[in-house]
mmCIF file of C-alpha atoms and ligand atoms in Angstrom:
data_model
loop_
_atom_site.group_PDB
_atom_site.id
_atom_site.type_symbol
_atom_site.label_atom_id
_atom_site.label_comp_id
_atom_site.label_asym_id
_atom_site.label_seq_id
_atom_site.Cartn_x
_atom_site.Cartn_y
_atom_site.Cartn_z
ATOM 1 C CA MET A 56 -95.270 -24.706 -79.583
ATOM 2 C CA SER A 57 -91.519 -24.120 -79.060
ATOM 3 C CA LEU A 58 -90.118 -22.757 -75.769
ATOM 4 C CA GLY A 59 -89.182 -19.578 -77.640
ATOM 5 C CA SER A 60 -92.730 -18.894 -78.759
ATOM 6 C CA LEU A 61 -94.016 -19.874 -75.270
ATOM 7 C CA ALA A 62 -91.723 -17.209 -73.816
ATOM 8 C CA THR A 63 -93.004 -14.675 -76.345
ATOM 9 C CA TYR A 64 -96.624 -15.174 -75.454
ATOM 10 C CA HIS A 65 -96.473 -16.315 -71.803
ATOM 11 C CA PRO A 66 -93.188 -15.256 -70.197
ATOM 12 C CA GLY A 67 -94.448 -16.384 -66.790
ATOM 13 C CA SER A 68 -95.108 -19.927 -68.022
ATOM 14 C CA VAL A 69 -91.419 -20.553 -68.720
ATOM 15 C CA VAL A 70 -90.514 -19.549 -65.184
ATOM 16 C CA VAL A 71 -93.285 -21.765 -63.786
ATOM 17 C CA PHE A 72 -92.181 -24.690 -66.013
ATOM 18 C CA PHE A 73 -88.520 -24.519 -64.939
ATOM 19 C CA SER A 74 -89.430 -23.944 -61.277
ATOM 20 C CA ALA A 75 -91.678 -27.035 -61.340
ATOM 21 C CA LEU A 76 -88.925 -29.060 -63.054
ATOM 22 C CA GLY A 77 -86.362 -27.905 -60.473
ATOM 23 C CA PHE A 78 -88.715 -28.711 -57.606
ATOM 24 C CA LEU A 79 -89.479 -32.165 -59.022
ATOM 25 C CA THR A 80 -85.747 -32.917 -59.431
ATOM 26 C CA PHE A 81 -85.133 -31.752 -55.858
ATOM 27 C CA VAL A 82 -87.933 -33.971 -54.517
ATOM 28 C CA ILE A 83 -86.575 -37.012 -56.427
ATOM 29 C CA VAL A 84 -83.032 -36.434 -55.053
ATOM 30 C CA VAL A 85 -84.376 -36.048 -51.498
ATOM 31 C CA VAL A 86 -86.544 -39.192 -51.715
ATOM 32 C CA LYS A 87 -83.673 -41.282 -53.148
ATOM 33 C CA THR A 88 -81.262 -39.923 -50.538
ATOM 34 C CA LEU A 89 -83.718 -40.785 -47.755
ATOM 35 C CA SER A 90 -84.037 -44.280 -49.211
ATOM 36 C CA VAL A 91 -80.224 -44.713 -49.084
ATOM 37 C CA PHE A 92 -80.130 -43.398 -45.506
ATOM 38 C CA VAL A 93 -82.999 -45.544 -44.217
ATOM 39 C CA GLN A 94 -81.708 -48.748 -45.841
ATOM 40 C CA THR A 95 -78.096 -48.203 -44.755
ATOM 41 C CA PHE A 96 -78.700 -47.115 -41.162
ATOM 42 C CA MET A 97 -82.164 -48.280 -40.136
ATOM 43 C CA LEU A 98 -83.618 -51.262 -41.993
ATOM 44 C CA LYS A 99 -82.601 -54.848 -41.322
ATOM 45 C CA GLY A 100 -82.225 -57.253 -44.217
ATOM 46 C CA THR A 101 -83.805 -60.677 -44.657
ATOM 47 C CA GLN A 102 -82.977 -63.065 -41.791
ATOM 48 C CA LEU A 103 -80.486 -65.834 -42.635
ATOM 49 C CA ARG A 104 -82.970 -68.309 -41.141
ATOM 50 C CA LYS A 105 -84.924 -67.996 -44.404
ATOM 51 C CA PHE A 106 -82.006 -69.684 -46.192
ATOM 52 C CA GLY A 107 -81.709 -72.593 -43.756
ATOM 53 C CA ALA A 108 -79.601 -71.336 -40.830
ATOM 54 C CA LYS A 109 -79.636 -73.756 -37.864
ATOM 55 C CA SER A 110 -81.499 -76.429 -39.836
ATOM 56 C CA GLY A 111 -78.629 -78.408 -41.352
ATOM 57 C CA SER A 112 -78.155 -76.296 -44.523
ATOM 58 C CA TRP A 113 -74.751 -75.586 -45.998
ATOM 59 C CA ALA A 114 -73.010 -72.416 -47.113
ATOM 60 C CA VAL A 115 -70.450 -72.773 -49.917
ATOM 61 C CA VAL A 116 -67.758 -70.072 -49.893
ATOM 62 C CA THR A 117 -65.123 -69.784 -52.629
ATOM 63 C CA GLY A 118 -61.841 -68.060 -51.822
ATOM 64 C CA ALA A 119 -62.294 -68.742 -48.106
ATOM 65 C CA SER A 120 -58.569 -69.080 -47.367
ATOM 66 C CA GLY A 121 -58.252 -65.439 -46.288
ATOM 67 C CA GLY A 122 -59.646 -61.921 -46.446
ATOM 68 C CA ILE A 123 -63.341 -61.389 -47.081
ATOM 69 C CA GLY A 124 -64.043 -65.051 -47.953
ATOM 70 C CA ARG A 125 -62.632 -66.372 -44.664
ATOM 71 C CA GLU A 126 -64.881 -63.943 -42.775
ATOM 72 C CA PHE A 127 -67.956 -65.077 -44.720
ATOM 73 C CA ALA A 128 -67.126 -68.681 -43.788
ATOM 74 C CA ILE A 129 -66.639 -67.823 -40.099
ATOM 75 C CA GLN A 130 -69.733 -65.613 -39.787
ATOM 76 C CA LEU A 131 -71.978 -68.057 -41.689
ATOM 77 C CA GLY A 132 -70.739 -70.829 -39.364
ATOM 78 C CA LYS A 133 -71.622 -68.662 -36.360
ATOM 79 C CA ALA A 134 -75.054 -68.040 -37.919
ATOM 80 C CA GLY A 135 -75.697 -71.792 -37.926
ATOM 81 C CA PHE A 136 -74.703 -73.038 -41.395
ATOM 82 C CA ASN A 137 -72.466 -75.993 -42.127
ATOM 83 C CA VAL A 138 -69.664 -74.583 -44.247
ATOM 84 C CA LEU A 139 -67.848 -75.834 -47.350
ATOM 85 C CA VAL A 140 -64.737 -73.787 -48.111
ATOM 86 C CA ALA A 141 -62.936 -73.869 -51.462
ATOM 87 C CA SER A 142 -59.718 -72.423 -52.871
ATOM 88 C CA ARG A 143 -56.153 -73.542 -53.726
ATOM 89 C CA ASN A 144 -54.405 -73.318 -50.385
ATOM 90 C CA TYR A 145 -55.141 -76.279 -48.066
ATOM 91 C CA HIS A 146 -53.305 -74.929 -45.005
ATOM 92 C CA GLN A 147 -55.092 -71.592 -45.083
ATOM 93 C CA LEU A 148 -58.466 -73.278 -45.615
ATOM 94 C CA ALA A 149 -57.669 -75.550 -42.653
ATOM 95 C CA GLU A 150 -56.985 -72.396 -40.594
ATOM 96 C CA THR A 151 -60.426 -71.052 -41.621
ATOM 97 C CA VAL A 152 -62.018 -74.349 -40.567
ATOM 98 C CA SER A 153 -60.220 -74.349 -37.229
ATOM 99 C CA GLN A 154 -61.520 -70.818 -36.576
ATOM 100 C CA ILE A 155 -65.061 -72.017 -37.399
ATOM 101 C CA ASN A 156 -64.625 -74.967 -35.022
ATOM 102 C CA ALA A 157 -63.240 -72.694 -32.290
ATOM 103 C CA ASN A 158 -66.377 -70.532 -32.548
ATOM 104 C CA CYS A 159 -69.007 -73.186 -33.103
ATOM 105 C CA GLY A 160 -67.632 -76.472 -31.720
ATOM 106 C CA THR A 161 -69.216 -79.605 -33.144
ATOM 107 C CA GLN A 162 -72.522 -77.936 -33.959
ATOM 108 C CA VAL A 163 -71.264 -76.991 -37.407
ATOM 109 C CA GLN A 164 -69.903 -79.409 -40.011
ATOM 110 C CA THR A 165 -67.163 -78.299 -42.407
ATOM 111 C CA LYS A 166 -65.684 -79.515 -45.686
ATOM 112 C CA ILE A 167 -62.589 -78.416 -47.581
ATOM 113 C CA VAL A 168 -62.359 -78.613 -51.373
ATOM 114 C CA ILE A 169 -59.064 -77.762 -53.054
ATOM 115 C CA VAL A 170 -59.707 -76.204 -56.449
ATOM 116 C CA ASP A 171 -57.789 -73.938 -58.797
ATOM 117 C CA LEU A 172 -60.554 -71.764 -60.224
ATOM 118 C CA SER A 173 -58.221 -70.337 -62.876
ATOM 119 C CA ASN A 174 -57.970 -73.728 -64.569
ATOM 120 C CA GLY A 175 -61.225 -74.956 -66.105
ATOM 121 C CA ARG A 176 -59.791 -78.474 -66.383
ATOM 122 C CA ASP A 177 -58.732 -78.709 -62.736
ATOM 123 C CA ASP A 178 -59.958 -81.886 -60.950
ATOM 124 C CA GLY A 179 -61.102 -79.606 -58.154
ATOM 125 C CA PHE A 180 -64.286 -78.795 -60.081
ATOM 126 C CA THR A 181 -65.156 -82.519 -60.115
ATOM 127 C CA ARG A 182 -64.361 -82.719 -56.388
ATOM 128 C CA LEU A 183 -66.659 -79.741 -55.840
ATOM 129 C CA VAL A 184 -69.499 -81.405 -57.781
ATOM 130 C CA ASP A 185 -69.018 -84.600 -55.724
ATOM 131 C CA ALA A 186 -68.864 -82.710 -52.439
ATOM 132 C CA CYS A 187 -72.077 -80.788 -53.228
ATOM 133 C CA GLN A 188 -73.976 -83.939 -54.259
ATOM 134 C CA GLY A 189 -77.072 -84.350 -52.088
ATOM 135 C CA MET A 190 -76.157 -81.351 -49.936
ATOM 136 C CA ASP A 191 -78.852 -78.861 -48.905
ATOM 137 C CA ILE A 192 -76.995 -75.693 -49.938
ATOM 138 C CA GLY A 193 -78.743 -72.580 -48.656
ATOM 139 C CA ILE A 194 -76.059 -70.009 -49.485
ATOM 140 C CA LEU A 195 -73.384 -69.686 -52.165
ATOM 141 C CA VAL A 196 -70.786 -66.948 -51.798
ATOM 142 C CA ASN A 197 -68.934 -66.345 -55.072
ATOM 143 C CA ASN A 198 -66.060 -64.536 -53.406
ATOM 144 C CA ALA A 199 -62.800 -65.813 -54.950
ATOM 145 C CA GLY A 200 -61.309 -63.137 -57.143
ATOM 146 C CA LYS A 201 -58.127 -61.888 -58.707
ATOM 147 C CA SER A 202 -57.002 -58.393 -59.637
ATOM 148 C CA HIS A 203 -53.927 -57.088 -61.460
ATOM 149 C CA GLU A 204 -50.598 -57.261 -59.679
ATOM 150 C CA MET A 205 -50.363 -53.500 -60.220
ATOM 151 C CA PRO A 206 -52.184 -50.999 -62.478
ATOM 152 C CA SER A 207 -50.951 -51.398 -66.093
ATOM 153 C CA ASP A 208 -52.156 -50.381 -69.521
ATOM 154 C CA PHE A 209 -54.007 -53.289 -71.125
ATOM 155 C CA ALA A 210 -51.383 -53.483 -73.889
ATOM 156 C CA GLU A 211 -48.704 -54.138 -71.263
ATOM 157 C CA THR A 212 -50.679 -56.548 -69.058
ATOM 158 C CA PRO A 213 -49.202 -60.072 -69.056
ATOM 159 C CA LYS A 214 -51.412 -62.524 -70.960
ATOM 160 C CA HIS A 215 -51.497 -65.030 -68.088
ATOM 161 C CA GLU A 216 -52.808 -62.300 -65.777
ATOM 162 C CA ILE A 217 -55.616 -61.431 -68.207
ATOM 163 C CA ASP A 218 -56.510 -65.122 -68.635
ATOM 164 C CA ASP A 219 -56.528 -65.768 -64.868
ATOM 165 C CA ILE A 220 -58.750 -62.770 -64.126
ATOM 166 C CA VAL A 221 -61.298 -63.811 -66.750
ATOM 167 C CA ALA A 222 -61.190 -67.463 -65.616
ATOM 168 C CA ILE A 223 -61.533 -66.753 -61.871
ATOM 169 C CA ASN A 224 -63.794 -63.694 -61.869
ATOM 170 C CA ILE A 225 -66.110 -64.803 -64.685
ATOM 171 C CA SER A 226 -65.888 -68.431 -65.894
ATOM 172 C CA ALA A 227 -65.480 -69.999 -62.447
ATOM 173 C CA VAL A 228 -68.370 -67.973 -61.025
ATOM 174 C CA LEU A 229 -70.644 -69.270 -63.797
ATOM 175 C CA ARG A 230 -69.427 -72.824 -63.304
ATOM 176 C CA VAL A 231 -69.727 -72.916 -59.515
ATOM 177 C CA THR A 232 -73.181 -71.314 -59.699
ATOM 178 C CA SER A 233 -74.260 -73.934 -62.257
ATOM 179 C CA ILE A 234 -73.238 -76.638 -59.779
ATOM 180 C CA VAL A 235 -75.233 -75.157 -56.890
ATOM 181 C CA LEU A 236 -78.265 -73.501 -58.532
ATOM 182 C CA PRO A 237 -80.304 -76.558 -59.679
ATOM 183 C CA GLY A 238 -80.550 -77.829 -56.075
ATOM 184 C CA MET A 239 -81.639 -74.378 -54.863
ATOM 185 C CA ILE A 240 -84.343 -74.274 -57.557
ATOM 186 C CA GLN A 241 -85.549 -77.728 -56.498
ATOM 187 C CA ARG A 242 -85.729 -76.683 -52.830
ATOM 188 C CA LYS A 243 -87.231 -73.292 -53.768
ATOM 189 C CA ARG A 244 -84.791 -71.560 -51.442
ATOM 190 C CA GLY A 245 -81.358 -69.997 -51.695
ATOM 191 C CA LEU A 246 -79.099 -66.986 -51.490
ATOM 192 C CA ILE A 247 -76.306 -66.260 -53.969
ATOM 193 C CA LEU A 248 -73.874 -63.515 -52.960
ATOM 194 C CA ASN A 249 -71.547 -62.265 -55.694
ATOM 195 C CA ILE A 250 -68.673 -60.115 -54.450
ATOM 196 C CA GLY A 251 -68.393 -57.225 -56.854
ATOM 197 C CA SER A 252 -66.341 -54.076 -56.877
ATOM 198 C CA PHE A 253 -66.728 -50.335 -57.463
ATOM 199 C CA ALA A 254 -64.348 -51.013 -60.390
ATOM 200 C CA GLY A 255 -67.315 -52.752 -62.016
ATOM 201 C CA SER A 256 -69.548 -49.685 -61.905
ATOM 202 C CA ILE A 257 -66.825 -47.097 -62.631
ATOM 203 C CA PRO A 258 -64.637 -48.237 -65.540
ATOM 204 C CA SER A 259 -61.083 -48.274 -64.157
ATOM 205 C CA PRO A 260 -58.270 -47.435 -66.609
ATOM 206 C CA MET A 261 -55.116 -49.515 -66.021
ATOM 207 C CA LEU A 262 -57.226 -52.196 -64.293
ATOM 208 C CA ALA A 263 -59.289 -52.683 -67.447
ATOM 209 C CA THR A 264 -59.651 -56.480 -67.340
ATOM 210 C CA TYR A 265 -60.488 -56.594 -63.619
ATOM 211 C CA SER A 266 -62.897 -53.705 -64.038
ATOM 212 C CA GLY A 267 -64.593 -55.376 -67.021
ATOM 213 C CA SER A 268 -64.850 -58.704 -65.162
ATOM 214 C CA LYS A 269 -66.628 -57.039 -62.234
ATOM 215 C CA ALA A 270 -68.958 -55.168 -64.635
ATOM 216 C CA PHE A 271 -69.846 -58.569 -66.072
ATOM 217 C CA LEU A 272 -70.581 -59.835 -62.555
ATOM 218 C CA SER A 273 -72.873 -56.884 -61.896
ATOM 219 C CA THR A 274 -74.907 -57.274 -65.107
ATOM 220 C CA TRP A 275 -75.056 -61.060 -64.835
ATOM 221 C CA SER A 276 -76.188 -60.882 -61.194
ATOM 222 C CA THR A 277 -79.073 -58.588 -62.093
ATOM 223 C CA ALA A 278 -80.210 -60.794 -64.973
ATOM 224 C CA LEU A 279 -79.884 -63.985 -62.894
ATOM 225 C CA GLY A 280 -81.589 -62.362 -59.913
ATOM 226 C CA GLU A 281 -84.661 -61.546 -62.004
ATOM 227 C CA GLU A 282 -84.778 -65.096 -63.413
ATOM 228 C CA VAL A 283 -84.634 -66.925 -60.103
ATOM 229 C CA THR A 284 -86.767 -64.710 -57.854
ATOM 230 C CA ARG A 285 -89.798 -66.832 -58.801
ATOM 231 C CA HIS A 286 -87.969 -69.877 -57.406
ATOM 232 C CA GLY A 287 -87.568 -68.223 -54.007
ATOM 233 C CA ILE A 288 -83.865 -67.484 -54.622
ATOM 234 C CA THR A 289 -82.220 -64.156 -53.802
ATOM 235 C CA VAL A 290 -79.201 -63.000 -55.807
ATOM 236 C CA GLN A 291 -77.239 -60.126 -54.332
ATOM 237 C CA HIS A 292 -74.337 -58.412 -56.068
ATOM 238 C CA LEU A 293 -72.238 -56.755 -53.358
ATOM 239 C CA ASN A 294 -70.739 -53.517 -54.583
ATOM 240 C CA THR A 295 -67.475 -53.279 -52.632
ATOM 241 C CA TYR A 296 -65.103 -50.337 -52.216
ATOM 242 C CA PHE A 297 -61.798 -50.884 -50.360
ATOM 243 C CA VAL A 298 -61.553 -53.526 -47.599
ATOM 244 C CA VAL A 299 -58.400 -54.454 -45.648
ATOM 245 C CA SER A 300 -56.954 -57.558 -47.382
ATOM 246 C CA ASP A 301 -54.035 -59.011 -49.311
ATOM 247 C CA MET A 302 -55.705 -58.004 -52.555
ATOM 248 C CA SER A 303 -56.221 -54.351 -51.635
ATOM 249 C CA LYS A 304 -52.719 -54.288 -50.052
ATOM 250 C CA ILE A 305 -54.251 -52.061 -47.351
ATOM 251 C CA ARG A 306 -53.222 -53.222 -43.877
ATOM 252 C CA ARG A 307 -54.913 -50.692 -41.603
ATOM 253 C CA SER A 308 -58.659 -50.111 -41.389
ATOM 254 C CA SER A 309 -60.254 -46.655 -41.458
ATOM 255 C CA ALA A 310 -63.737 -45.215 -41.833
ATOM 256 C CA LEU A 311 -63.559 -45.818 -45.583
ATOM 257 C CA VAL A 312 -61.679 -49.134 -45.460
ATOM 258 C CA PRO A 313 -63.329 -51.639 -43.095
ATOM 259 C CA THR A 314 -61.808 -54.876 -41.847
ATOM 260 C CA PRO A 315 -63.202 -58.010 -43.528
ATOM 261 C CA ALA A 316 -65.106 -58.769 -40.292
ATOM 262 C CA SER A 317 -66.981 -55.421 -40.283
ATOM 263 C CA TYR A 318 -67.547 -55.592 -44.016
ATOM 264 C CA VAL A 319 -69.039 -59.096 -43.937
ATOM 265 C CA ARG A 320 -71.236 -58.189 -40.933
ATOM 266 C CA SER A 321 -72.705 -55.356 -42.990
ATOM 267 C CA CYS A 322 -73.257 -57.666 -46.011
ATOM 268 C CA LEU A 323 -75.081 -60.316 -43.966
ATOM 269 C CA SER A 324 -77.284 -57.786 -42.195
ATOM 270 C CA LYS A 325 -78.531 -56.162 -45.414
ATOM 271 C CA ILE A 326 -79.724 -59.111 -47.498
ATOM 272 C CA GLY A 327 -82.414 -58.029 -49.973
ATOM 273 C CA LEU A 328 -81.734 -54.284 -49.524
ATOM 274 C CA SER A 329 -79.830 -51.894 -51.821
ATOM 275 C CA CYS A 330 -78.382 -49.382 -49.301
ATOM 276 C CA GLY A 331 -75.917 -47.130 -51.230
ATOM 277 C CA ALA A 332 -77.045 -48.576 -54.566
ATOM 278 C CA ALA A 333 -80.590 -47.330 -53.938
ATOM 279 C CA PHE A 334 -79.772 -43.836 -55.244
ATOM 280 C CA THR A 335 -79.135 -44.969 -58.818
ATOM 281 C CA GLY A 336 -81.515 -47.937 -58.542
ATOM 282 C CA ARG A 337 -79.568 -51.056 -59.591
ATOM 283 C CA PRO A 338 -81.753 -54.121 -58.984
ATOM 284 C CA HIS A 339 -80.074 -57.000 -57.080
ATOM 285 C CA THR A 340 -77.103 -54.793 -56.182
ATOM 286 C CA CYS A 341 -76.322 -53.675 -52.652
ATOM 287 C CA THR A 342 -73.626 -51.340 -51.327
ATOM 288 C CA PRO A 343 -73.967 -52.433 -47.696
ATOM 289 C CA PHE A 344 -71.095 -50.838 -45.744
ATOM 290 C CA TRP A 345 -72.067 -47.341 -44.541
ATOM 291 C CA SER A 346 -69.069 -45.376 -45.869
ATOM 292 C CA HIS A 347 -69.089 -47.279 -49.184
ATOM 293 C CA ALA A 348 -72.813 -46.480 -49.405
ATOM 294 C CA PHE A 349 -71.976 -42.808 -48.882
ATOM 295 C CA VAL A 350 -69.385 -42.890 -51.728
ATOM 296 C CA ASP A 351 -71.888 -44.686 -54.000
ATOM 297 C CA TRP A 352 -74.519 -42.061 -53.158
ATOM 298 C CA GLY A 353 -72.019 -39.225 -53.795
ATOM 299 C CA MET A 354 -71.069 -40.609 -57.186
ATOM 300 C CA GLY A 355 -74.762 -40.885 -58.063
ATOM 301 C CA VAL A 356 -75.392 -37.265 -57.032
ATOM 302 C CA ILE A 357 -72.348 -35.926 -58.924
ATOM 303 C CA GLY A 358 -73.152 -38.162 -61.903
ATOM 304 C CA TRP A 359 -70.067 -36.902 -63.751
ATOM 305 C CA LYS A 360 -68.743 -40.296 -64.816
ATOM 306 C CA SER A 361 -66.062 -39.040 -67.219
ATOM 307 C CA GLY A 362 -64.585 -36.883 -64.428
ATOM 308 C CA ILE A 363 -64.509 -39.827 -62.000
ATOM 309 C CA ILE A 364 -62.910 -42.081 -64.645
ATOM 310 C CA ALA A 365 -60.231 -39.461 -65.390
ATOM 311 C CA TYR A 366 -59.530 -39.106 -61.639
ATOM 312 C CA THR A 367 -59.249 -42.915 -61.313
ATOM 313 C CA HIS A 368 -56.821 -42.985 -64.248
ATOM 314 C CA ARG A 369 -54.576 -40.373 -62.610
ATOM 315 C CA LEU A 370 -54.722 -42.271 -59.318
ATOM 316 C CA HIS A 371 -53.740 -45.559 -60.989
ATOM 317 C CA ARG A 372 -50.843 -43.899 -62.824
ATOM 318 C CA SER A 373 -49.426 -42.712 -59.513
ATOM 319 C CA ILE A 374 -50.043 -46.101 -57.812
ATOM 320 C CA ARG A 375 -48.155 -47.780 -60.675
ATOM 321 C CA ALA A 376 -45.244 -45.352 -60.373
ATOM 322 C CA ARG A 377 -45.010 -46.070 -56.616
ATOM 323 C CA ALA A 378 -45.306 -49.846 -57.157
ATOM 324 C CA LEU A 379 -42.499 -49.764 -59.742
ATOM 325 C CA ARG A 380 -40.269 -47.720 -57.422
ATOM 326 C CA LYS A 381 -40.896 -50.251 -54.616
ATOM 327 C CA LYS A 382 -40.095 -53.141 -56.964
ATOM 328 C CA GLU A 383 -36.832 -51.450 -57.921
ATOM 329 C CA ARG A 384 -35.898 -50.862 -54.245
ATOM 330 C CA ASP A 385 -36.716 -54.497 -53.375
ATOM 331 C CA ALA A 386 -34.616 -55.748 -56.291
ATOM 332 C CA LYS A 387 -31.624 -53.597 -55.198
ATOM 333 C CA SER A 388 -31.843 -54.734 -51.572
ATOM 334 C CA GLN A 389 -31.640 -58.437 -52.531
HETATM 335 N N1 NAP B 963 -60.281 -56.046 -50.697
HETATM 336 C C1 NAP B 963 -60.856 -55.118 -51.443
HETATM 337 O O1 NAP B 963 -60.565 -53.924 -51.290
HETATM 338 C C2 NAP B 963 -61.880 -55.504 -52.475
HETATM 339 C C3 NAP B 963 -62.561 -54.476 -53.133
HETATM 340 C C4 NAP B 963 -63.520 -54.813 -54.072
HETATM 341 C C5 NAP B 963 -63.808 -56.140 -54.329
HETATM 342 N N2 NAP B 963 -63.120 -57.123 -53.697
HETATM 343 C C6 NAP B 963 -63.444 -58.527 -54.036
HETATM 344 O O2 NAP B 963 -63.552 -59.296 -52.852
HETATM 345 C C7 NAP B 963 -63.233 -60.652 -53.140
HETATM 346 C C8 NAP B 963 -62.279 -61.192 -52.072
HETATM 347 O O3 NAP B 963 -61.068 -60.475 -52.145
HETATM 348 P P1 NAP B 963 -60.131 -60.200 -50.883
HETATM 349 O O4 NAP B 963 -59.931 -58.755 -50.812
HETATM 350 O O5 NAP B 963 -60.613 -60.931 -49.682
HETATM 351 O O6 NAP B 963 -58.765 -60.814 -51.429
HETATM 352 P P2 NAP B 963 -57.792 -61.959 -50.899
HETATM 353 O O7 NAP B 963 -57.598 -61.878 -49.433
HETATM 354 O O8 NAP B 963 -56.612 -61.894 -51.798
HETATM 355 O O9 NAP B 963 -58.618 -63.309 -51.190
HETATM 356 C C9 NAP B 963 -58.791 -63.809 -52.480
HETATM 357 C C10 NAP B 963 -59.320 -65.225 -52.356
HETATM 358 O O10 NAP B 963 -59.505 -65.741 -53.687
HETATM 359 C C11 NAP B 963 -58.903 -67.013 -53.752
HETATM 360 N N3 NAP B 963 -58.360 -67.302 -55.068
HETATM 361 C C12 NAP B 963 -57.526 -66.519 -55.816
HETATM 362 N N4 NAP B 963 -57.157 -67.184 -56.927
HETATM 363 C C13 NAP B 963 -57.779 -68.399 -56.875
HETATM 364 C C14 NAP B 963 -57.775 -69.528 -57.726
HETATM 365 N N5 NAP B 963 -57.060 -69.564 -58.858
HETATM 366 N N6 NAP B 963 -58.503 -70.606 -57.366
HETATM 367 C C15 NAP B 963 -59.199 -70.625 -56.212
HETATM 368 N N7 NAP B 963 -59.261 -69.577 -55.374
HETATM 369 C C16 NAP B 963 -58.543 -68.477 -55.690
HETATM 370 C C17 NAP B 963 -57.741 -66.975 -52.752
HETATM 371 O O11 NAP B 963 -57.475 -68.298 -52.292
HETATM 372 P P3 NAP B 963 -56.134 -69.144 -52.601
HETATM 373 O O12 NAP B 963 -55.014 -68.186 -52.782
HETATM 374 O O13 NAP B 963 -56.036 -70.037 -51.412
HETATM 375 O O14 NAP B 963 -56.463 -69.936 -53.826
HETATM 376 C C18 NAP B 963 -58.314 -66.125 -51.634
HETATM 377 O O15 NAP B 963 -59.000 -66.932 -50.700
HETATM 378 C C19 NAP B 963 -62.667 -60.664 -54.560
HETATM 379 O O16 NAP B 963 -63.651 -61.120 -55.458
HETATM 380 C C20 NAP B 963 -62.351 -59.208 -54.834
HETATM 381 O O17 NAP B 963 -62.410 -58.897 -56.203
HETATM 382 C C21 NAP B 963 -62.160 -56.838 -52.768
#
């Protein structure tokens, strides 16, 4: 029976049907919202002890020479992991290590591996394999990442920039994980944290390659997470909005833009939960920082993806215009 004929014969039934549908939708939104609230503000995640804290296990952190990666290295050291840090810049990695030593003294061992993750043939990958040999690695943080120098249409993006983003944000993540994962499977224990971005869940015009690389990370994390759960391994894709760092070019923190220290604290306290990602239900993804969780929830409630993409496009056009003006000013003042 069509709705039209239902209305003809039982006008009250249509009203009842739509009222029930509306009520059901309301209940679902309320339950999902409560789930976001409870996970973000009340529940504690899995304890780091489960992954070998204070028992001689190592944490491997890529891109630990600054920003979010340095904070992961420092906070995992404080939590009782030995820490291996990897990236291109020796002096900045040494600074990370000296901060770990200042906090933890001789209780925590450290290792530095110099590797250029944009170059698949770099010797650093071999050094990383050698360094990880026989190590009990409890945590891998795939943090190193690269974005565009400034928003640009894909057609105008330099080829080397596209290649670097794909190599660092995708290929290197797969390669480093392949180095670490077999040992975790053998030990039936491990945590893999993949640092994603909102640009991966909302396609970002003028940052198309970065956005696509983070979408890859999100999908791959979910697939991998399902595969390895039976081996006692947790994979968590961390859906990140803005954080103060060189990459974001934001220097001052605010409610919406945490410092790396606050951001990493939220990540490490919400292992195994979804927080802001609970509204749209993305397995193995977490939006841990409270204001980022609120934005994620809001986007889920609005659900108007094409509107958000169009807004992002306008925003990136104006950021590009400002970046070009600054470049011009800098060039004139030299
Ligand atoms: N900050 C944000 O607002 C934000 C938002 C969403 C997602 N994220 C993600 O968070 C992660 C960390 O970013 P961040 O904000 O902390 O940026 P950052 O301060 O610029 O740090 C980037 C790190 O990646 C390393 N790296 C870059 N190119 C590399 C290469 N070729 N080989 C090895 N290491 C390389 C850098 O080390 P070297 O230069 O020493 O090699 C540095 O330690 C990234 O994956 C980023 O996409 C950040």
